Amino acid sequence: MEFNISSEEQYRSYYQKSIQDPATFWADIATNFKWKQKWDEVLDYDFSIPKITWFKNAKLNITENCLDRHLEQNGDKIAIIWEPNNPNEDSIKLSYKELHTKVCQFANVLKNNGAKKGDRICLYMPMVPELAIAVLACARIGAVHSVVFAGFSSKALASRIDDAKCNILLTADGAFRGTKTIDLITIANAALEMSSSIETTIVLQRIKSDIKLKKQQKWWHNEIRNVAITAEPEIMDAEDLLFILYTSGSTGKPKGMVHTSAGYMVNTAFTFQNVFQYNKGDIYWCTADIGWITGHSYIIYGPLLQGATTVMFEGIPTFPDGGRFWEVVAKHKVNLFYTAPTAIRALEKFPIEMVNKHDLSSLKVLGTVGEPINEEAWHWYDTHIGKGNCPIVDTWWQTETGAMMISSLAGITPQKPTFATLPMIGIQPVLMDDNGNEITKNPAEGRLAIKFPWPSMARTIYGNHKRYKDTYFSTYKNKYFTGDGALRDANGFYRITGRVDDVVIVSGHNLGTAPIENAINELSEIVESAVVGFPHNIKGNALYAYVILHDGINGNDSIRADINKLISKHIGPIAKCDKIQFVKGLPKTRSGKIMRRILRKIASKEMDNLGDISTLLNPDVVQSIIKGCL
Ligand code: PRX
């Protein structure tokens, strides 16, 4: 069976096969990869436990598929193009051969430092080639990588190190972000003071600072000197852990989503190929950070599995000016471009000359991910970037799903502005009503669940299988609950409307409100707080905090600044609140639960539409909050 889908008819026939006989279908797709040993059974699952096994007992190493598999015929092809933050610094191009060598070399560095199969290694790094190399080096030796986004604070880093009990930390002396320099090593050192499992830290010199390393800390450049440039890939079981990636949840503790080797490999490669309609020779650029799932699946694994050239960008969209993305597209003749709606909304505010002065004629396909795209941004992207000639794939998926779940296939299946459209092959989405029943008619609106396993789904939450079950498999029997709401039109096209839980997507970053509230509540002046999202024209959503102060304390801007400082310290600047309102009370149910629905409506200025508030413990408080918000 062809790996590439090249017509709508083929999409429909593959989809039918993948639903009617998933085992045969995925077995066929999986033959495109290199296995050390084939599977005994394609799928074994039980959502009630939940336990999901794909490609049972198969043996492989994903890096052999990302690298070694391409060497013979495409060894000199460029695997990674790295574009630095500063446009005056040279970009770096690594061929598949060079990348293979560097990955093997760093795999040996990890081994020399005591790393072995199953160890967890934390990466807290800038967007430099060494990050991709280190991720692959972990996978090469069978160590589990846990990449923590370099915008997170020391506390957030420490809690992630502790949760996974990582024994090695890979970091850098600093990171460049636009005009700023981020002092990564100081943040990492503060995290090390608060956590206990790290034995060795390897530090990359990126900003050429003359810091002194502490005991148990080593310079990256010293470590890679004189190590062998080949490393045999560790043989991994299909279900051995490949990585942990933390995402927000509705409690204060982040969830370490666990992804395993074989199913993740098969599905990220298959979706990359078909959603973007990748052709040999295409230059592909995903602007995400490797600290998020998009970077894992669609900067590193998906593209490299397909032997593509993947661009990795260190900087930000607005440095040195709001035309940087378009300059980079022109510079590297990017064909396939994948970004977030928040970036599009930020860039459409700049004068259009910033776009028009760059030659974007190389572009063939545009993509978006991370949050719902509004109609206006969709049309701006289509008209000004795609010049009306590039299909736009609006890809809905999650850290938990590992790979794209609902999206059109570029130029193959129909697109519809603001709609993610149709399920990917093998994905069985359903809409659920308020009574927990599946809605089968069209059009419809409900909560989005998935009723059958797919190869790249997260298998558990690291160290907390019960939470995995409670969060994803307890809302609806025998279904995975996504936490999102969605519409389905008369043609069966899906449009994701947003989160229905206590997660807010700010600038495409998935933030749980609970850890933000916990941070705020640490301030001695504060009794209680509630954080919700409200619409924001660039970030998609911004954060609104309702805060109760102790008697006798008056709210003022200095307390607001302290609140945001605390949030930065505990989580990172991405979680700062745009609005902070001091209130006398919070609307609560009789059982004491904060009614966030009401607070969300007030923050969104939808005061006319608050619904029934008579059942609240303290309905009077609502009017006083509304007054204070106007
Ligand atoms: O609410 C959905 C939104 O992002 C959430 C997942 O966030 P995260 O795990 O950080 O992964 C983001 C990158 C895959 C989803 O539950 N989301 C993601 N993509 C879309 C989206 N909402 C609407 N349209 C999308 N294309």
XYZ file of C-alpha atoms and ligand atoms in Angstrom:
656
model
C 0.000 0.000 0.000
C 1.231 3.493 -0.898
C 2.446 5.568 2.047
C 1.489 8.776 0.240
C -2.123 9.779 -0.223
C -2.554 11.681 -3.443
C -6.296 12.042 -4.024
C -9.462 12.632 -2.065
C -10.734 9.267 -3.213
C -7.626 7.605 -1.817
C -8.073 9.483 1.467
C -11.623 8.150 1.708
C -10.642 4.589 0.901
C -7.703 4.678 3.365
C -9.975 6.137 6.005
C -12.505 3.333 5.516
C -9.789 0.686 5.681
C -8.275 2.226 8.792
C -11.643 2.111 10.547
C -12.841 -1.263 9.325
C -9.606 -3.132 9.848
C -7.133 -0.956 11.754
C -4.662 -3.767 12.374
C -4.227 -4.649 8.712
C -4.128 -1.009 7.711
C -1.441 0.067 10.193
C 0.590 -3.087 9.624
C 0.755 -2.116 5.964
C 1.810 1.461 6.732
C 4.401 0.244 9.231
C 6.249 -1.781 6.607
C 7.758 1.514 5.415
C 10.031 1.598 8.448
C 13.088 -0.267 9.571
C 12.366 -2.816 12.295
C 14.828 -4.942 14.217
C 11.986 -7.337 14.813
C 8.387 -7.297 13.554
C 5.376 -7.191 15.851
C 3.323 -10.138 17.115
C 0.100 -8.144 17.176
C -0.653 -4.685 15.757
C -3.041 -3.451 18.436
C -4.097 -4.613 21.848
C -6.116 -2.172 23.933
C -8.600 -1.683 26.695
C -9.738 1.887 27.400
C -11.254 0.858 30.720
C -7.835 0.180 32.311
C -6.593 2.065 30.152
C -3.876 0.030 28.418
C -2.851 0.589 24.847
C -0.243 -1.437 22.983
C 0.666 -0.901 19.368
C 3.020 -3.193 17.438
C 3.372 -5.602 20.346
C 6.907 -6.956 20.853
C 8.298 -5.176 17.794
C 11.875 -3.917 18.191
C 13.314 -0.771 16.661
C 15.203 2.416 17.245
C 13.516 5.578 15.996
C 16.848 7.285 15.232
C 17.782 4.495 12.882
C 14.639 5.421 10.991
C 15.316 9.172 11.224
C 18.981 8.984 10.275
C 20.690 5.697 9.283
C 17.866 4.740 6.903
C 18.606 7.819 4.762
C 22.395 7.631 4.713
C 22.977 5.410 1.745
C 20.897 7.343 -0.757
C 20.502 10.742 0.847
C 23.445 11.117 3.191
C 24.457 14.456 1.691
C 20.959 15.863 1.692
C 20.395 18.669 4.211
C 18.514 17.431 7.256
C 18.484 20.597 9.366
C 18.800 24.231 8.379
C 19.306 26.315 11.476
C 18.438 30.003 11.341
C 19.869 32.036 14.235
C 18.119 34.728 16.241
C 20.420 37.377 14.806
C 20.112 37.528 11.004
C 23.765 38.594 10.784
C 24.972 35.365 12.298
C 25.503 32.531 9.803
C 22.890 29.864 9.442
C 24.012 26.257 9.818
C 23.169 23.389 7.508
C 23.623 19.809 8.621
C 23.396 16.978 6.129
C 21.911 13.654 7.172
C 25.463 12.288 7.409
C 26.616 15.151 9.592
C 23.558 14.968 11.786
C 24.052 11.216 12.165
C 27.661 11.759 13.236
C 26.759 14.464 15.723
C 23.940 12.413 17.199
C 26.222 9.383 17.613
C 28.912 11.571 19.119
C 26.533 13.047 21.669
C 25.049 9.619 22.358
C 28.568 8.612 23.392
C 28.883 11.720 25.557
C 25.689 10.735 27.348
C 26.965 7.205 27.841
C 30.315 8.501 29.110
C 28.342 10.414 31.669
C 26.615 7.294 32.875
C 23.362 7.552 30.927
C 21.673 4.296 30.035
C 18.462 2.966 28.572
C 15.422 4.092 30.549
C 17.150 7.027 32.299
C 15.316 10.336 32.085
C 17.309 13.233 30.723
C 16.054 16.792 31.045
C 16.760 19.301 28.281
C 16.393 23.000 29.072
C 17.881 24.589 26.009
C 17.674 27.303 23.392
C 16.516 26.519 19.857
C 19.944 25.548 18.558
C 20.963 22.476 16.523
C 22.432 20.901 19.668
C 18.911 20.644 21.086
C 17.751 18.497 18.162
C 21.024 16.549 18.304
C 20.619 15.899 22.027
C 16.982 14.814 21.657
C 18.020 12.279 19.034
C 21.065 11.216 21.063
C 18.790 10.361 23.981
C 16.595 8.308 21.660
C 19.701 6.653 20.213
C 20.727 5.217 23.592
C 17.182 4.562 24.763
C 17.161 7.335 27.362
C 13.866 9.169 27.779
C 14.053 12.836 26.843
C 12.089 15.385 28.799
C 12.395 18.738 27.068
C 11.328 21.697 29.189
C 10.544 24.901 27.276
C 13.307 27.423 27.984
C 10.740 30.098 28.887
C 9.744 28.234 32.049
C 10.951 29.434 35.448
C 13.372 27.644 37.768
C 10.501 26.370 39.910
C 8.694 24.945 36.914
C 11.922 23.339 35.737
C 12.666 21.904 39.184
C 9.221 20.359 39.508
C 9.598 18.713 36.099
C 13.077 17.402 36.935
C 11.785 15.981 40.200
C 8.639 14.471 38.747
C 10.602 12.469 36.162
C 13.624 11.949 38.445
C 15.985 13.009 35.681
C 19.647 12.245 36.326
C 21.221 14.408 33.634
C 20.412 18.005 32.745
C 21.386 19.479 29.394
C 21.323 23.243 29.293
C 23.197 26.281 27.981
C 24.916 29.344 29.370
C 22.134 31.416 27.868
C 19.684 31.921 25.054
C 19.041 34.721 22.582
C 15.448 35.800 22.085
C 15.042 38.905 19.980
C 16.951 41.700 21.701
C 16.999 39.809 24.987
C 19.484 37.372 26.430
C 18.013 34.787 28.763
C 20.263 33.628 31.532
C 19.455 29.945 31.261
C 22.272 28.649 33.444
C 21.261 30.840 36.382
C 17.674 29.636 36.083
C 18.921 26.054 35.754
C 21.182 26.459 38.795
C 18.275 27.782 40.840
C 16.245 24.752 39.737
C 19.084 22.440 40.763
C 19.008 23.948 44.264
C 15.333 22.957 44.487
C 15.552 19.472 42.962
C 17.568 16.468 43.927
C 17.948 13.880 41.178
C 20.396 15.512 38.725
C 23.898 14.047 38.941
C 25.493 15.711 35.934
C 24.803 18.905 34.007
C 26.225 19.458 30.547
C 26.310 23.091 29.508
C 26.394 24.339 25.947
C 28.194 27.602 25.323
C 25.749 29.651 23.292
C 26.143 33.248 24.434
C 29.888 32.894 25.156
C 29.570 34.047 28.723
C 32.540 33.442 30.985
C 30.607 31.726 33.734
C 32.289 29.298 36.091
C 30.687 25.909 36.182
C 29.879 24.212 39.453
C 30.909 20.762 40.547
C 29.222 18.058 38.452
C 28.825 20.529 35.604
C 30.689 20.117 32.340
C 31.081 22.105 29.173
C 29.437 20.558 26.140
C 32.396 21.387 23.863
C 34.818 19.578 26.175
C 32.595 16.538 26.364
C 32.309 16.057 22.599
C 36.061 16.188 22.147
C 37.608 12.805 21.385
C 34.458 10.717 21.510
C 33.682 8.113 18.866
C 31.507 9.247 15.987
C 29.520 6.059 15.691
C 27.086 4.638 18.213
C 24.994 1.546 17.758
C 21.315 2.330 18.291
C 19.876 0.753 21.414
C 17.236 -1.820 20.557
C 13.927 -0.580 21.909
C 10.648 -2.345 22.399
C 7.741 -0.770 20.511
C 6.262 0.353 23.822
C 9.501 1.501 25.476
C 9.357 5.159 26.491
C 10.638 7.600 23.914
C 9.892 10.821 25.761
C 8.004 12.647 28.454
C 6.555 16.056 27.698
C 4.775 18.103 30.311
C 1.464 19.768 29.646
C -0.936 21.717 31.826
C -3.858 20.196 33.581
C -6.620 21.317 35.856
C -4.580 20.767 39.014
C -1.374 22.542 39.949
C 0.857 19.632 39.010
C 1.879 19.422 35.348
C 1.178 16.183 33.556
C 4.168 14.328 32.145
C 2.638 12.821 29.014
C 4.430 9.624 28.070
C 5.027 8.767 24.429
C 6.419 5.453 23.308
C 8.503 4.434 20.339
C 6.822 2.575 17.509
C 3.312 3.983 17.229
C 4.599 7.530 17.642
C 7.111 6.955 14.860
C 4.609 5.511 12.410
C 1.965 8.159 12.991
C 4.164 11.283 13.051
C 5.809 10.266 9.768
C 2.512 9.338 8.124
C 0.744 12.570 9.118
C 3.734 14.759 8.218
C 3.908 13.214 4.779
C 0.245 13.416 3.979
C -0.976 16.582 5.664
C 1.779 18.702 4.137
C 1.913 16.603 0.941
C 5.676 16.574 1.353
C 7.675 16.011 -1.821
C 11.312 14.975 -1.933
C 13.378 18.141 -2.014
C 10.835 20.356 -0.246
C 12.154 22.723 2.417
C 9.872 22.598 5.412
C 9.688 25.075 8.278
C 7.731 24.694 11.491
C 8.164 27.813 13.648
C 7.329 26.113 16.951
C 9.756 25.611 19.796
C 11.042 22.088 20.445
C 9.867 22.615 24.027
C 6.330 21.920 22.794
C 4.843 18.843 21.152
C 4.688 20.560 17.756
C 8.465 20.858 17.807
C 8.910 17.230 18.834
C 6.619 15.756 16.210
C 6.969 18.222 13.354
C 10.412 19.799 13.627
C 12.298 16.687 14.606
C 10.646 13.311 14.236
C 8.060 13.586 11.431
C 10.282 15.444 8.936
C 13.446 13.476 9.683
C 11.602 10.181 9.424
C 10.610 11.244 5.912
C 14.114 12.392 5.001
C 12.982 15.999 4.699
C 14.910 19.226 5.214
C 13.593 20.851 8.368
C 14.257 24.461 9.326
C 14.868 25.262 12.963
C 14.574 28.918 14.034
C 16.158 30.307 17.168
C 14.483 33.714 17.188
C 11.091 35.348 17.415
C 8.738 36.532 14.639
C 9.252 40.228 15.381
C 13.047 40.523 15.526
C 14.696 42.466 14.013
C 11.294 43.403 12.599
C 7.851 42.009 11.872
C 9.032 40.695 8.504
C 11.475 38.149 9.914
C 9.394 35.050 9.135
C 8.987 36.172 5.532
C 12.666 37.032 5.237
C 13.563 33.524 6.402
C 11.041 31.943 4.008
C 12.699 33.838 1.132
C 16.239 33.151 2.347
C 15.836 29.384 2.599
C 13.193 29.061 -0.145
C 10.764 27.416 2.237
C 8.049 25.370 0.519
C 5.980 24.152 3.461
C 5.363 26.579 6.320
C 3.706 25.726 9.629
C 2.983 28.294 12.340
C 0.495 29.345 15.024
C -2.537 31.653 14.674
C -1.129 33.912 17.406
C 1.961 34.579 15.254
C -0.223 35.318 12.228
C -2.333 37.757 14.240
C 0.766 39.497 15.586
C 2.344 39.795 12.128
C -0.744 41.024 10.323
C -0.542 44.196 12.446
C 2.672 45.266 10.706
C 2.670 47.252 7.437
C 2.077 44.929 4.508
C 5.389 46.007 2.907
C 7.051 43.866 5.541
C 5.526 40.890 3.730
C 5.631 42.172 0.182
C 9.301 43.019 0.075
C 10.166 39.315 0.437
C 9.908 36.746 -2.297
C 7.447 34.154 -1.011
C 7.035 32.370 -4.323
C 8.637 29.182 -2.972
C 5.654 28.585 -0.658
C 3.349 25.711 -1.601
C 1.534 24.787 1.607
C 0.680 26.739 4.768
C -0.283 25.250 8.092
C -1.589 26.364 11.469
C -1.696 24.719 14.857
C -2.236 25.305 18.527
C -5.513 27.188 18.788
C -8.576 28.037 16.743
C -7.756 30.397 13.880
C -10.169 33.293 13.419
C -11.633 34.072 10.018
C -9.709 37.329 9.566
C -6.312 35.813 10.320
C -7.114 32.865 8.037
C -7.852 35.198 5.111
C -4.811 37.379 5.769
C -2.609 34.261 5.774
C -4.262 32.974 2.616
C -4.137 36.273 0.699
C -0.863 37.832 1.775
C 1.339 34.852 2.532
C -0.141 32.162 0.285
C -1.118 34.715 -2.407
C -4.289 32.697 -2.784
C -2.286 29.761 -4.172
C -1.358 27.718 -1.120
C -3.694 25.297 0.589
C -3.933 25.956 4.341
C -3.978 22.984 6.669
C -5.553 23.790 10.037
C -4.243 20.921 12.143
C -6.009 20.082 15.380
C -4.144 17.870 17.828
C -2.654 17.849 21.332
C 0.434 16.981 23.354
C -1.522 13.890 24.343
C -2.313 12.820 20.787
C 1.318 12.962 19.617
C 0.320 13.598 16.013
C -2.268 15.524 14.005
C -5.820 14.269 14.509
C -8.108 16.462 12.433
C -6.826 18.357 9.414
C -7.217 18.617 5.706
C -4.535 17.119 3.472
C -3.006 20.018 1.556
C -4.646 20.392 -1.837
C -6.150 16.892 -1.579
C -9.135 17.152 0.739
C -11.303 20.298 0.940
C -10.403 23.166 3.243
C -12.808 25.524 4.961
C -11.673 28.658 6.830
C -11.599 28.167 10.630
C -12.401 24.449 10.277
C -9.824 21.740 10.934
C -12.155 19.691 8.663
C -11.807 15.908 8.475
C -10.260 13.291 10.742
C -6.868 11.908 9.905
C -6.612 8.315 8.814
C -7.447 5.999 11.703
C -8.948 8.745 13.872
C -12.528 8.289 15.030
C -13.780 11.567 16.528
C -17.205 11.829 18.126
C -19.221 14.714 19.562
C -20.813 14.132 22.936
C -23.856 15.935 24.309
C -24.375 17.239 27.858
C -25.849 13.894 28.910
C -22.813 11.980 27.779
C -24.425 10.585 24.631
C -22.823 10.500 21.233
C -24.401 12.943 18.751
C -24.638 11.270 15.381
C -26.534 13.845 13.330
C -25.024 16.745 11.405
C -24.696 19.642 11.947
C -23.951 19.333 15.645
C -22.073 20.871 18.511
C -20.650 19.092 21.527
C -17.592 17.924 23.342
C -14.952 16.224 21.322
C -13.937 12.675 22.186
C -12.148 9.915 20.263
C -13.594 6.450 20.333
C -10.745 4.285 19.116
C -6.998 4.208 19.797
C -4.481 5.633 17.356
C -0.781 4.729 17.218
C 0.745 7.951 18.603
C -1.503 8.463 21.611
C 0.144 9.098 24.978
C 0.178 5.869 26.985
C 0.110 7.280 30.494
C 1.026 10.231 32.689
C 4.481 9.594 34.042
C 4.202 8.152 37.546
C 0.443 8.678 37.733
C -1.598 6.260 35.670
C -4.684 6.991 37.746
C -4.592 10.632 36.725
C -4.295 9.533 33.095
C -7.389 7.417 33.486
C -9.311 10.076 35.418
C -8.442 12.900 33.029
C -8.970 11.227 29.686
C -10.990 8.036 30.101
C -13.469 8.687 32.895
C -15.688 11.374 31.361
C -17.082 9.042 28.685
C -17.029 5.268 28.838
C -14.558 3.706 26.414
C -13.616 7.022 24.879
C -10.691 9.411 25.102
C -11.945 12.868 26.116
C -10.016 15.733 24.544
C -11.083 18.629 26.783
C -12.158 20.567 23.684
C -15.526 21.626 22.367
C -16.273 21.359 18.651
C -18.836 21.932 15.924
C -19.505 19.574 13.036
C -21.088 21.007 9.895
C -23.467 19.348 7.460
C -20.496 17.825 5.581
C -18.967 16.350 8.704
C -16.207 18.965 8.899
C -15.016 19.722 12.405
C -14.342 23.130 13.842
C -12.657 23.209 17.225
C -14.210 25.916 19.381
C -11.819 25.813 22.344
C -11.198 24.245 25.719
C -14.125 23.303 27.914
C -11.958 22.739 30.999
C -9.651 24.864 33.134
C -6.930 25.073 30.526
C -6.475 28.369 28.667
C -4.543 28.608 25.415
C -2.564 31.856 25.508
C -0.517 32.645 22.396
C -0.779 28.976 21.560
C 0.627 27.970 24.968
C -1.445 25.567 26.918
C -1.734 26.961 30.472
C -3.585 25.446 33.407
C -5.253 28.035 35.616
C -4.647 26.064 38.827
C -0.855 26.538 39.015
C -1.296 30.246 38.276
C -3.788 30.571 41.115
C -1.458 28.677 43.416
C 1.314 31.127 42.575
C -0.925 34.170 43.178
C -2.167 32.799 46.475
C 1.375 32.763 47.841
C 1.315 36.536 48.132
C 0.669 37.363 51.786
C -1.946 40.036 50.965
C -4.120 37.531 49.121
C -6.900 35.305 50.413
C -8.036 33.607 47.247
C -7.925 33.989 43.483
C -9.507 32.658 40.313
C -7.925 32.878 36.888
C -9.832 32.568 33.606
C -9.179 33.261 29.958
C -10.764 36.055 27.910
C -10.535 36.820 24.179
C -7.491 38.806 23.065
C -6.961 40.005 19.525
C -3.374 38.792 19.195
C -2.853 36.138 21.833
C -6.189 34.424 21.148
C -6.810 34.362 24.882
C -5.281 36.349 27.698
C -5.479 35.728 31.431
C -7.811 37.549 33.816
C -7.291 37.154 37.568
C -9.957 37.855 40.155
C -8.252 38.359 43.485
C -9.586 38.653 47.027
C -7.358 40.657 49.385
C -7.217 40.422 53.157
C -9.411 42.888 55.038
C -7.945 46.342 55.265
C -5.680 45.968 52.233
C -6.417 48.091 49.206
C -5.688 46.744 45.769
C -3.226 48.775 43.722
C -0.798 48.449 40.815
C 2.077 47.517 43.053
C 0.159 44.413 44.207
C -0.679 43.703 40.562
C 3.034 43.875 39.706
C 3.872 41.574 42.628
C 1.278 39.088 41.407
C 2.819 38.958 37.961
C 6.312 38.708 39.426
C 5.234 35.676 41.432
C 3.648 34.091 38.380
C 6.876 34.633 36.424
C 8.834 33.030 39.219
C 6.617 29.975 39.554
C 5.712 29.330 35.946
C 7.340 31.817 33.612
C 6.486 35.135 31.958
C 4.146 33.408 29.475
C 1.591 32.976 32.275
C 1.369 36.642 33.331
C -2.158 38.037 33.803
C -3.210 40.899 31.515
C -5.993 41.968 33.854
C -6.148 41.711 37.609
C -9.353 42.706 39.366
C -9.624 42.959 43.141
C -12.942 41.545 44.314
C -14.727 41.025 47.614
C -15.796 37.486 46.830
C -15.916 34.839 44.104
C -19.106 33.204 42.827
C -19.318 29.733 44.342
C -21.572 26.735 44.163
C -23.089 25.417 47.340
C -20.356 22.840 47.495
C -17.780 25.648 47.421
C -16.556 25.250 43.850
C -15.722 28.501 42.061
C -18.091 29.074 39.129
C -15.499 29.878 36.504
C -18.093 29.881 33.762
C -19.522 33.092 35.231
C -16.096 34.649 35.692
C -15.208 33.796 32.092
C -18.376 35.503 30.870
C -17.663 38.643 32.908
C -14.047 38.768 31.738
C -15.287 38.412 28.158
C -17.822 41.228 28.736
C -20.739 38.880 28.111
C -22.641 40.138 31.142
C -26.041 39.665 29.489
C -25.488 36.006 29.144
C -24.552 34.783 32.609
C -27.167 32.032 32.805
C -28.863 31.044 36.030
C -26.969 32.397 39.005
C -29.700 31.872 41.577
C -28.278 28.554 42.696
C -25.028 30.158 43.763
C -24.036 30.305 47.383
C -23.460 34.064 47.017
C -25.332 35.456 43.975
C -24.845 39.054 45.182
C -21.159 38.899 44.581
C -21.734 38.666 40.837
C -23.129 42.209 40.553
C -20.255 43.675 42.513
C -17.736 41.884 40.285
C -19.507 43.193 37.178
C -19.391 46.748 38.565
C -15.691 46.471 39.289
C -14.972 45.125 35.832
C -16.665 47.914 33.875
O -7.609 23.348 22.511
C -6.893 22.680 21.501
C -5.812 23.594 20.969
O -4.638 23.275 21.670
C -4.897 22.223 22.619
C -3.695 21.336 22.741
O -2.619 22.087 23.216
P -1.172 21.429 23.273
O -1.258 20.114 23.960
O -0.255 22.446 23.827
O -0.804 21.131 21.780
C -0.750 22.191 20.879
C -0.123 21.739 19.589
C -0.634 20.499 19.014
C -6.096 21.525 22.060
O -6.778 20.787 23.044
N -5.570 23.385 19.540
C -4.520 22.784 18.962
N -4.609 22.852 17.620
C -5.758 23.493 17.334
C -6.375 23.826 18.559
N -7.562 24.456 18.596
C -8.154 24.764 17.419
N -7.626 24.484 16.222
C -6.429 23.856 16.115
N -5.913 23.614 14.921
